[in-house]
PDB file of N, CA and C in Angstrom:
ATOM      1  N   MET Y  10       0.576  -1.242  -0.125  1.00  0.00           N
ATOM      2  CA  MET Y  10       0.202  -0.053  -0.177  1.00  0.00           C
ATOM      3  C   MET Y  10       0.850   1.103  -0.027  1.00  0.00           C
ATOM      4  N   ASN Y  11       0.764   2.122  -0.788  1.00  0.00           N
ATOM      5  CA  ASN Y  11       1.379   3.376  -0.763  1.00  0.00           C
ATOM      6  C   ASN Y  11       1.352   4.232   0.237  1.00  0.00           C
ATOM      7  N   TRP Y  12       2.218   5.254   0.585  1.00  0.00           N
ATOM      8  CA  TRP Y  12       1.780   6.113   1.389  1.00  0.00           C
ATOM      9  C   TRP Y  12       0.397   7.040   1.081  1.00  0.00           C
ATOM     10  N   PHE Y  13       0.329   7.598  -0.050  1.00  0.00           N
ATOM     11  CA  PHE Y  13      -0.711   8.288  -0.131  1.00  0.00           C
ATOM     12  C   PHE Y  13      -2.012   7.699   0.321  1.00  0.00           C
ATOM     13  N   PHE Y  14      -2.590   6.653  -0.273  1.00  0.00           N
ATOM     14  CA  PHE Y  14      -3.762   6.197  -0.001  1.00  0.00           C
ATOM     15  C   PHE Y  14      -3.634   5.743   1.851  1.00  0.00           C
ATOM     16  N   PHE Y  15      -2.618   5.278   2.191  1.00  0.00           N
ATOM     17  CA  PHE Y  15      -2.699   4.930   3.781  1.00  0.00           C
ATOM     18  C   PHE Y  15      -2.724   6.272   4.545  1.00  0.00           C
ATOM     19  N   SER Y  16      -1.821   7.198   4.306  1.00  0.00           N
ATOM     20  CA  SER Y  16      -2.500   8.685   4.818  1.00  0.00           C
ATOM     21  C   SER Y  16      -3.698   9.174   4.702  1.00  0.00           C
ATOM     22  N   ALA Y  17      -4.111   9.114   3.488  1.00  0.00           N
ATOM     23  CA  ALA Y  17      -5.641   9.791   2.959  1.00  0.00           C
ATOM     24  C   ALA Y  17      -6.795   8.831   3.861  1.00  0.00           C
ATOM     25  N   THR Y  18      -6.769   7.289   3.839  1.00  0.00           N
ATOM     26  CA  THR Y  18      -7.426   6.667   4.914  1.00  0.00           C
ATOM     27  C   THR Y  18      -7.539   7.307   6.224  1.00  0.00           C
ATOM     28  N   LEU Y  19      -6.389   7.262   6.741  1.00  0.00           N
ATOM     29  CA  LEU Y  19      -6.273   7.686   7.844  1.00  0.00           C
ATOM     30  C   LEU Y  19      -6.821   8.980   8.689  1.00  0.00           C
ATOM     31  N   PHE Y  20      -6.335  10.093   7.582  1.00  0.00           N
ATOM     32  CA  PHE Y  20      -6.648  11.408   8.018  1.00  0.00           C
ATOM     33  C   PHE Y  20      -7.735  12.229   7.425  1.00  0.00           C
ATOM     34  N   MET Y  21      -8.064  11.757   6.394  1.00  0.00           N
ATOM     35  CA  MET Y  21      -9.140  12.338   5.725  1.00  0.00           C
ATOM     36  C   MET Y  21     -10.744  11.463   5.487  1.00  0.00           C
ATOM     37  N   GLY Y  22     -10.509  10.205   6.030  1.00  0.00           N
ATOM     38  CA  GLY Y  22     -11.657   9.330   6.144  1.00  0.00           C
ATOM     39  C   GLY Y  22     -11.974   8.525   4.576  1.00  0.00           C
ATOM     40  N   PHE Y  23     -11.239   8.916   3.743  1.00  0.00           N
ATOM     41  CA  PHE Y  23     -11.336   8.293   2.355  1.00  0.00           C
ATOM     42  C   PHE Y  23     -10.988   7.102   2.443  1.00  0.00           C
ATOM     43  N   ASN Y  24     -11.931   6.057   1.686  1.00  0.00           N
ATOM     44  CA  ASN Y  24     -12.012   4.828   1.574  1.00  0.00           C
ATOM     45  C   ASN Y  24     -11.444   4.449   0.261  1.00  0.00           C
ATOM     46  N   VAL Y  25     -10.403   3.779   0.195  1.00  0.00           N
ATOM     47  CA  VAL Y  25      -9.497   3.379  -1.085  1.00  0.00           C
ATOM     48  C   VAL Y  25     -10.338   2.207  -1.994  1.00  0.00           C
ATOM     49  N   LEU Y  26     -11.352   1.731  -1.442  1.00  0.00           N
ATOM     50  CA  LEU Y  26     -12.111   0.893  -2.063  1.00  0.00           C
ATOM     51  C   LEU Y  26     -13.692   1.219  -2.567  1.00  0.00           C
ATOM     52  N   ASP Y  27     -13.706   2.362  -2.154  1.00  0.00           N
ATOM     53  CA  ASP Y  27     -14.936   3.121  -2.492  1.00  0.00           C
ATOM     54  C   ASP Y  27     -15.037   4.339  -3.604  1.00  0.00           C
ATOM     55  N   PHE Y  28     -15.277   3.406  -4.766  1.00  0.00           N
ATOM     56  CA  PHE Y  28     -14.782   4.021  -6.048  1.00  0.00           C
ATOM     57  C   PHE Y  28     -16.224   4.123  -7.198  1.00  0.00           C
ATOM     58  N   TYR Y  29     -16.566   5.051  -7.934  1.00  0.00           N
ATOM     59  CA  TYR Y  29     -17.573   4.786  -8.859  1.00  0.00           C
ATOM     60  C   TYR Y  29     -17.795   3.762  -9.692  1.00  0.00           C
ATOM     61  N   LYS Y  30     -19.157   2.974  -9.238  1.00  0.00           N
ATOM     62  CA  LYS Y  30     -19.766   1.852 -10.201  1.00  0.00           C
ATOM     63  C   LYS Y  30     -20.564   2.145 -11.087  1.00  0.00           C
ATOM     64  N   PRO Y  31     -20.744   1.912 -12.478  1.00  0.00           N
ATOM     65  CA  PRO Y  31     -21.768   1.923 -13.206  1.00  0.00           C
ATOM     66  C   PRO Y  31     -23.237   1.604 -12.487  1.00  0.00           C
ATOM     67  N   MET Y  32     -24.466   1.791 -12.717  1.00  0.00           N
ATOM     68  CA  MET Y  32     -25.519   1.477 -12.206  1.00  0.00           C
ATOM     69  C   MET Y  32     -25.759   0.024 -12.406  1.00  0.00           C
ATOM     70  N   TRP Y  33     -25.244  -0.255 -13.949  1.00  0.00           N
ATOM     71  CA  TRP Y  33     -25.805  -1.754 -14.400  1.00  0.00           C
ATOM     72  C   TRP Y  33     -25.069  -2.751 -13.640  1.00  0.00           C
ATOM     73  N   LEU Y  34     -23.567  -2.331 -13.448  1.00  0.00           N
ATOM     74  CA  LEU Y  34     -22.641  -3.000 -12.945  1.00  0.00           C
ATOM     75  C   LEU Y  34     -23.226  -3.465 -11.424  1.00  0.00           C
ATOM     76  N   TYR Y  35     -23.279  -2.230 -10.809  1.00  0.00           N
ATOM     77  CA  TYR Y  35     -23.630  -2.368  -9.412  1.00  0.00           C
ATOM     78  C   TYR Y  35     -25.032  -3.013  -8.958  1.00  0.00           C
ATOM     79  N   GLU Y  36     -26.306  -3.123  -9.962  1.00  0.00           N
ATOM     80  CA  GLU Y  36     -27.265  -3.749  -9.820  1.00  0.00           C
ATOM     81  C   GLU Y  36     -26.893  -5.422 -10.075  1.00  0.00           C
ATOM     82  N   ARG Y  37     -26.347  -5.925 -10.697  1.00  0.00           N
ATOM     83  CA  ARG Y  37     -25.920  -7.199 -10.952  1.00  0.00           C
ATOM     84  C   ARG Y  37     -24.580  -7.996 -10.459  1.00  0.00           C
ATOM     85  N   LEU Y  38     -23.925  -7.090  -9.771  1.00  0.00           N
ATOM     86  CA  LEU Y  38     -23.160  -7.636  -8.866  1.00  0.00           C
ATOM     87  C   LEU Y  38     -23.401  -8.826  -7.789  1.00  0.00           C
ATOM     88  N   PRO Y  39     -24.431  -8.706  -7.195  1.00  0.00           N
ATOM     89  CA  PRO Y  39     -24.574  -9.901  -6.086  1.00  0.00           C
ATOM     90  C   PRO Y  39     -25.163 -11.206  -7.306  1.00  0.00           C
ATOM     91  N   TYR Y  40     -25.557 -11.062  -8.332  1.00  0.00           N
ATOM     92  CA  TYR Y  40     -25.883 -12.140  -9.106  1.00  0.00           C
ATOM     93  C   TYR Y  40     -24.526 -12.567  -9.472  1.00  0.00           C
ATOM     94  N   LEU Y  41     -23.460 -11.590 -10.004  1.00  0.00           N
ATOM     95  CA  LEU Y  41     -22.433 -12.045 -10.493  1.00  0.00           C
ATOM     96  C   LEU Y  41     -21.542 -12.997  -9.208  1.00  0.00           C
ATOM     97  N   TYR Y  42     -21.663 -12.584  -8.125  1.00  0.00           N
ATOM     98  CA  TYR Y  42     -20.970 -13.077  -6.888  1.00  0.00           C
ATOM     99  C   TYR Y  42     -21.718 -14.798  -6.768  1.00  0.00           C
ATOM    100  N   VAL Y  43     -22.914 -14.813  -6.965  1.00  0.00           N
ATOM    101  CA  VAL Y  43     -23.585 -16.148  -6.823  1.00  0.00           C
ATOM    102  C   VAL Y  43     -22.825 -17.281  -8.189  1.00  0.00           C
ATOM    103  N   ALA Y  44     -23.267 -16.440  -9.108  1.00  0.00           N
ATOM    104  CA  ALA Y  44     -22.842 -17.293 -10.167  1.00  0.00           C
ATOM    105  C   ALA Y  44     -21.192 -17.599 -10.388  1.00  0.00           C
ATOM    106  N   ALA Y  45     -20.210 -16.541 -10.021  1.00  0.00           N
ATOM    107  CA  ALA Y  45     -18.951 -16.993  -9.547  1.00  0.00           C
ATOM    108  C   ALA Y  45     -18.700 -18.037  -8.791  1.00  0.00           C
ATOM    109  N   GLY Y  46     -19.665 -18.039  -7.749  1.00  0.00           N
ATOM    110  CA  GLY Y  46     -19.415 -18.922  -6.543  1.00  0.00           C
ATOM    111  C   GLY Y  46     -20.027 -20.281  -7.395  1.00  0.00           C
ATOM    112  N   GLY Y  47     -21.199 -20.363  -7.827  1.00  0.00           N
ATOM    113  CA  GLY Y  47     -21.351 -21.398  -8.448  1.00  0.00           C
ATOM    114  C   GLY Y  47     -20.473 -22.175  -9.594  1.00  0.00           C
ATOM    115  N   VAL Y  48     -19.750 -21.252 -10.376  1.00  0.00           N
ATOM    116  CA  VAL Y  48     -18.908 -21.765 -11.706  1.00  0.00           C
ATOM    117  C   VAL Y  48     -17.777 -22.554 -10.748  1.00  0.00           C
ATOM    118  N   THR Y  49     -17.216 -21.850  -9.165  1.00  0.00           N
ATOM    119  CA  THR Y  49     -16.018 -22.232  -8.498  1.00  0.00           C
ATOM    120  C   THR Y  49     -16.483 -23.868  -8.242  1.00  0.00           C
ATOM    121  N   ILE Y  50     -17.636 -23.633  -7.212  1.00  0.00           N
ATOM    122  CA  ILE Y  50     -17.975 -24.749  -6.707  1.00  0.00           C
ATOM    123  C   ILE Y  50     -18.195 -26.056  -8.131  1.00  0.00           C
ATOM    124  N   ALA Y  51     -18.589 -25.753  -9.203  1.00  0.00           N
ATOM    125  CA  ALA Y  51     -18.886 -26.927 -10.134  1.00  0.00           C
ATOM    126  C   ALA Y  51     -17.941 -27.365 -11.004  1.00  0.00           C
ATOM    127  N   THR Y  52     -16.667 -26.590 -10.891  1.00  0.00           N
ATOM    128  CA  THR Y  52     -15.583 -26.843 -11.833  1.00  0.00           C
ATOM    129  C   THR Y  52     -14.233 -27.238 -10.949  1.00  0.00           C
ATOM    130  N   LEU Y  53     -14.268 -26.761  -9.795  1.00  0.00           N
ATOM    131  CA  LEU Y  53     -12.988 -27.436  -9.205  1.00  0.00           C
ATOM    132  C   LEU Y  53     -13.341 -28.080  -7.830  1.00  0.00           C
ATOM    133  N   GLU Y  54     -12.551 -29.006  -7.695  1.00  0.00           N
ATOM    134  CA  GLU Y  54     -12.859 -30.320  -6.813  1.00  0.00           C
ATOM    135  C   GLU Y  54     -12.266 -30.537  -5.392  1.00  0.00           C
ATOM    136  N   ASN Y  55     -11.511 -29.079  -5.017  1.00  0.00           N
ATOM    137  CA  ASN Y  55     -10.817 -29.183  -3.933  1.00  0.00           C
ATOM    138  C   ASN Y  55     -11.654 -28.707  -2.609  1.00  0.00           C
ATOM    139  N   ALA Y  56     -11.501 -28.651  -1.565  1.00  0.00           N
ATOM    140  CA  ALA Y  56     -12.214 -28.367  -0.063  1.00  0.00           C
ATOM    141  C   ALA Y  56     -11.879 -26.980   0.006  1.00  0.00           C
ATOM    142  N   ILE Y  57     -11.021 -26.224  -0.489  1.00  0.00           N
ATOM    143  CA  ILE Y  57     -10.683 -24.725  -0.698  1.00  0.00           C
ATOM    144  C   ILE Y  57     -11.658 -24.158  -1.436  1.00  0.00           C
ATOM    145  N   SER Y  58     -11.584 -24.780  -2.533  1.00  0.00           N
ATOM    146  CA  SER Y  58     -12.715 -24.035  -3.716  1.00  0.00           C
ATOM    147  C   SER Y  58     -14.445 -23.963  -3.447  1.00  0.00           C
ATOM    148  N   LEU Y  59     -14.462 -25.480  -2.693  1.00  0.00           N
ATOM    149  CA  LEU Y  59     -15.754 -25.279  -2.141  1.00  0.00           C
ATOM    150  C   LEU Y  59     -15.967 -24.532  -1.226  1.00  0.00           C
ATOM    151  N   PHE Y  60     -15.192 -24.430  -0.409  1.00  0.00           N
ATOM    152  CA  PHE Y  60     -15.440 -23.309   0.797  1.00  0.00           C
ATOM    153  C   PHE Y  60     -15.681 -21.659   0.240  1.00  0.00           C
ATOM    154  N   SER Y  61     -14.762 -21.330  -0.779  1.00  0.00           N
ATOM    155  CA  SER Y  61     -14.463 -20.014  -1.294  1.00  0.00           C
ATOM    156  C   SER Y  61     -15.778 -19.788  -2.416  1.00  0.00           C
ATOM    157  N   GLY Y  62     -16.119 -20.984  -2.934  1.00  0.00           N
ATOM    158  CA  GLY Y  62     -17.475 -20.948  -3.738  1.00  0.00           C
ATOM    159  C   GLY Y  62     -18.619 -20.566  -2.977  1.00  0.00           C
ATOM    160  N   GLY Y  63     -18.916 -21.204  -1.561  1.00  0.00           N
ATOM    161  CA  GLY Y  63     -19.650 -21.241  -0.690  1.00  0.00           C
ATOM    162  C   GLY Y  63     -19.713 -19.718  -0.242  1.00  0.00           C
ATOM    163  N   LEU Y  64     -18.714 -19.232   0.211  1.00  0.00           N
ATOM    164  CA  LEU Y  64     -18.566 -17.606   0.679  1.00  0.00           C
ATOM    165  C   LEU Y  64     -19.117 -16.629  -0.232  1.00  0.00           C
ATOM    166  N   LEU Y  65     -18.572 -17.011  -1.789  1.00  0.00           N
ATOM    167  CA  LEU Y  65     -18.887 -16.124  -2.646  1.00  0.00           C
ATOM    168  C   LEU Y  65     -20.736 -16.108  -3.019  1.00  0.00           C
ATOM    169  N   ILE Y  66     -21.343 -17.364  -2.802  1.00  0.00           N
ATOM    170  CA  ILE Y  66     -22.546 -17.186  -2.700  1.00  0.00           C
ATOM    171  C   ILE Y  66     -23.278 -16.814  -1.652  1.00  0.00           C
ATOM    172  N   MET Y  67     -22.920 -17.051  -0.708  1.00  0.00           N
ATOM    173  CA  MET Y  67     -23.376 -16.389   0.657  1.00  0.00           C
ATOM    174  C   MET Y  67     -23.293 -15.097   0.723  1.00  0.00           C
ATOM    175  N   ALA Y  68     -22.294 -14.402   0.100  1.00  0.00           N
ATOM    176  CA  ALA Y  68     -21.876 -12.877  -0.090  1.00  0.00           C
ATOM    177  C   ALA Y  68     -22.971 -12.307  -0.812  1.00  0.00           C
ATOM    178  N   GLY Y  69     -23.279 -12.958  -2.116  1.00  0.00           N
ATOM    179  CA  GLY Y  69     -24.060 -12.606  -2.898  1.00  0.00           C
ATOM    180  C   GLY Y  69     -25.562 -12.210  -2.729  1.00  0.00           C
ATOM    181  N   VAL Y  70     -25.943 -13.454  -2.032  1.00  0.00           N
ATOM    182  CA  VAL Y  70     -27.371 -13.688  -1.427  1.00  0.00           C
ATOM    183  C   VAL Y  70     -27.223 -12.565  -0.368  1.00  0.00           C
ATOM    184  N   HIS Y  71     -26.612 -12.537   0.695  1.00  0.00           N
ATOM    185  CA  HIS Y  71     -26.343 -11.214   1.618  1.00  0.00           C
ATOM    186  C   HIS Y  71     -26.547  -9.827   1.071  1.00  0.00           C
ATOM    187  N   VAL Y  72     -25.718  -9.681   0.310  1.00  0.00           N
ATOM    188  CA  VAL Y  72     -25.627  -8.515  -0.632  1.00  0.00           C
ATOM    189  C   VAL Y  72     -27.072  -8.091  -1.178  1.00  0.00           C
ATOM    190  N   TRP Y  73     -27.712  -8.971  -1.724  1.00  0.00           N
ATOM    191  CA  TRP Y  73     -29.070  -8.973  -2.408  1.00  0.00           C
ATOM    192  C   TRP Y  73     -30.364  -8.802  -1.313  1.00  0.00           C
ATOM    193  N   LYS Y  74     -29.878  -9.712  -0.151  1.00  0.00           N
ATOM    194  CA  LYS Y  74     -31.180  -9.265   0.903  1.00  0.00           C
ATOM    195  C   LYS Y  74     -30.942  -7.859   1.512  1.00  0.00           C
ATOM    196  N   MET Y  75     -29.823  -7.260   1.842  1.00  0.00           N
ATOM    197  CA  MET Y  75     -29.423  -6.099   2.494  1.00  0.00           C
ATOM    198  C   MET Y  75     -30.322  -5.007   1.244  1.00  0.00           C
ATOM    199  N   ARG Y  76     -29.745  -5.185   0.045  1.00  0.00           N
ATOM    200  CA  ARG Y  76     -30.390  -4.082  -0.783  1.00  0.00           C
ATOM    201  C   ARG Y  76     -32.131  -4.438  -0.744  1.00  0.00           C
ATOM    202  N   ARG Y  77     -32.672  -5.337  -0.956  1.00  0.00           N
ATOM    203  CA  ARG Y  77     -33.921  -5.903  -0.951  1.00  0.00           C
ATOM    204  C   ARG Y  77     -34.561  -4.939   0.371  1.00  0.00           C
ATOM    205  N   THR Y  78     -34.177  -5.171   1.866  1.00  0.00           N
ATOM    206  CA  THR Y  78     -34.399  -4.634   2.518  1.00  0.00           C
ATOM    207  C   THR Y  78     -34.255  -2.832   2.999  1.00  0.00           C
ATOM    208  N   ASP Y  79     -33.163  -2.753   2.553  1.00  0.00           N
ATOM    209  CA  ASP Y  79     -32.954  -1.022   2.280  1.00  0.00           C
ATOM    210  C   ASP Y  79     -34.374  -0.366   1.358  1.00  0.00           C
ATOM    211  N   ARG Y  80     -34.553  -0.935   0.301  1.00  0.00           N
ATOM    212  CA  ARG Y  80     -35.440  -0.473  -0.552  1.00  0.00           C
ATOM    213  C   ARG Y  80     -36.926  -0.790  -0.219  1.00  0.00           C
ATOM    214  N   ARG Y  81     -37.148  -1.566   0.784  1.00  0.00           N
ATOM    215  CA  ARG Y  81     -38.284  -1.765   1.097  1.00  0.00           C
ATOM    216  C   ARG Y  81     -38.642  -0.508   2.339  1.00  0.00           C
ATOM    217  N   LYS Y  82     -37.415  -0.135   2.973  1.00  0.00           N
ATOM    218  CA  LYS Y  82     -37.564   0.448   4.194  1.00  0.00           C
ATOM    219  C   LYS Y  82     -37.732   2.065   3.229  1.00  0.00           C
ATOM    220  N   ILE Y  83     -37.172   2.294   2.257  1.00  0.00           N
ATOM    221  CA  ILE Y  83     -37.238   3.817   1.693  1.00  0.00           C
ATOM    222  C   ILE Y  83     -38.479   3.879   1.218  1.00  0.00           C
ATOM    223  N   LYS Y  84     -39.136   2.733   0.507  1.00  0.00           N
ATOM    224  CA  LYS Y  84     -40.441   2.958   0.031  1.00  0.00           C
ATOM    225  C   LYS Y  84     -41.494   3.190   0.970  1.00  0.00           C
ATOM    226  N   ILE Y  85     -41.585   2.329   2.266  1.00  0.00           N
ATOM    227  CA  ILE Y  85     -42.199   2.645   3.314  1.00  0.00           C
ATOM    228  C   ILE Y  85     -42.215   4.182   3.545  1.00  0.00           C
ATOM    229  N   ALA Y  86     -40.723   4.777   3.838  1.00  0.00           N
ATOM    230  CA  ALA Y  86     -40.557   5.932   4.035  1.00  0.00           C
ATOM    231  C   ALA Y  86     -41.495   7.261   3.407  1.00  0.00           C
ATOM    232  N   ARG Y  87     -41.010   6.701   1.884  1.00  0.00           N
ATOM    233  CA  ARG Y  87     -41.734   7.701   1.030  1.00  0.00           C
ATOM    234  C   ARG Y  87     -43.628   7.527   1.020  1.00  0.00           C
ATOM    235  N   GLN Y  88     -43.709   6.283   1.423  1.00  0.00           N
ATOM    236  CA  GLN Y  88     -44.903   6.523   1.187  1.00  0.00           C
ATOM    237  C   GLN Y  88     -45.900   7.165   2.851  1.00  0.00           C
ATOM    238  N   LEU Y  89     -45.067   6.715   3.800  1.00  0.00           N
ATOM    239  CA  LEU Y  89     -45.470   7.862   4.843  1.00  0.00           C
ATOM    240  C   LEU Y  89     -45.308   9.176   4.980  1.00  0.00           C
ATOM    241  N   ARG Y  90     -44.340   9.527   4.298  1.00  0.00           N
ATOM    242  CA  ARG Y  90     -43.945  11.020   3.625  1.00  0.00           C
ATOM    243  C   ARG Y  90     -45.369  11.585   3.008  1.00  0.00           C
ATOM    244  N   GLU Y  91     -45.563  10.504   1.771  1.00  0.00           N
ATOM    245  CA  GLU Y  91     -46.929  10.951   1.122  1.00  0.00           C
ATOM    246  C   GLU Y  91     -48.253  11.272   1.818  1.00  0.00           C
ATOM    247  N   CYS Y  92     -48.225  10.285   2.564  1.00  0.00           N
ATOM    248  CA  CYS Y  92     -49.262  10.259   3.633  1.00  0.00           C
ATOM    249  C   CYS Y  92     -49.646  11.456   4.635  1.00  0.00           C
ATOM    250  N   ARG Y  93     -48.298  11.976   5.118  1.00  0.00           N
ATOM    251  CA  ARG Y  93     -48.217  12.732   6.041  1.00  0.00           C
ATOM    252  C   ARG Y  93     -48.647  14.236   5.341  1.00  0.00           C
ATOM    253  N   ARG Y  94     -48.099  14.381   4.159  1.00  0.00           N
ATOM    254  CA  ARG Y  94     -48.111  15.641   3.396  1.00  0.00           C
ATOM    255  C   ARG Y  94     -49.845  15.928   2.666  1.00  0.00           C
ATOM    256  N   LEU Y  95     -50.535  14.612   2.602  1.00  0.00           N
ATOM    257  CA  LEU Y  95     -51.622  14.643   2.014  1.00  0.00           C
ATOM    258  C   LEU Y  95     -52.653  14.917   3.305  1.00  0.00           C
ATOM    259  N   ASN Y  96     -52.248  14.494   4.667  1.00  0.00           N
ATOM    260  CA  ASN Y  96     -52.933  14.727   5.772  1.00  0.00           C
ATOM    261  C   ASN Y  96     -53.001  16.046   6.128  1.00  0.00           C
ATOM    262  N   ARG Y  97     -51.920  16.700   5.716  1.00  0.00           N
ATOM    263  CA  ARG Y  97     -51.688  18.221   6.341  1.00  0.00           C
ATOM    264  C   ARG Y  97     -52.495  19.285   5.513  1.00  0.00           C
ATOM    265  N   SER Y  98     -52.405  18.687   4.131  1.00  0.00           N
ATOM    266  CA  SER Y  98     -53.461  19.335   3.205  1.00  0.00           C
ATOM    267  C   SER Y  98     -54.583  19.378   3.246  1.00  0.00           C
ATOM    268  N   ARG Y  99     -55.408  18.543   4.304  1.00  0.00           N
ATOM    269  CA  ARG Y  99     -56.737  18.677   4.511  1.00  0.00           C
ATOM    270  C   ARG Y  99     -57.196  19.915   5.193  1.00  0.00           C
TER     271      ARG Y  99
END
C-alpha cells in the first residue's frame, strides 16, 4: 500500500475501495457473486474451492437481501411522507 492511500485513509476518512460503479454493474454484482461461486464449486474439486465458492454465494445472497431490505424501508418512508403531506393539506 503506498503512502498516499494509507495517509488518506487515516486522516481524511477516504476509503480506497469506495469508487464509482456504473448502475448496470452495481445492480448485477450480487448475481455475479452467486454465479462465480456456483462456477467455482462446479469446476474445481478441492475443499478450498468449495469453501470459497460457498462464501461467494453467501456474500451474493447477503448483499441482495440487504439491498432488498433497504429498498423496502425507503419505499415505506416515502409512502409515510406522502400520507403525512396529504393529511396536512386537508
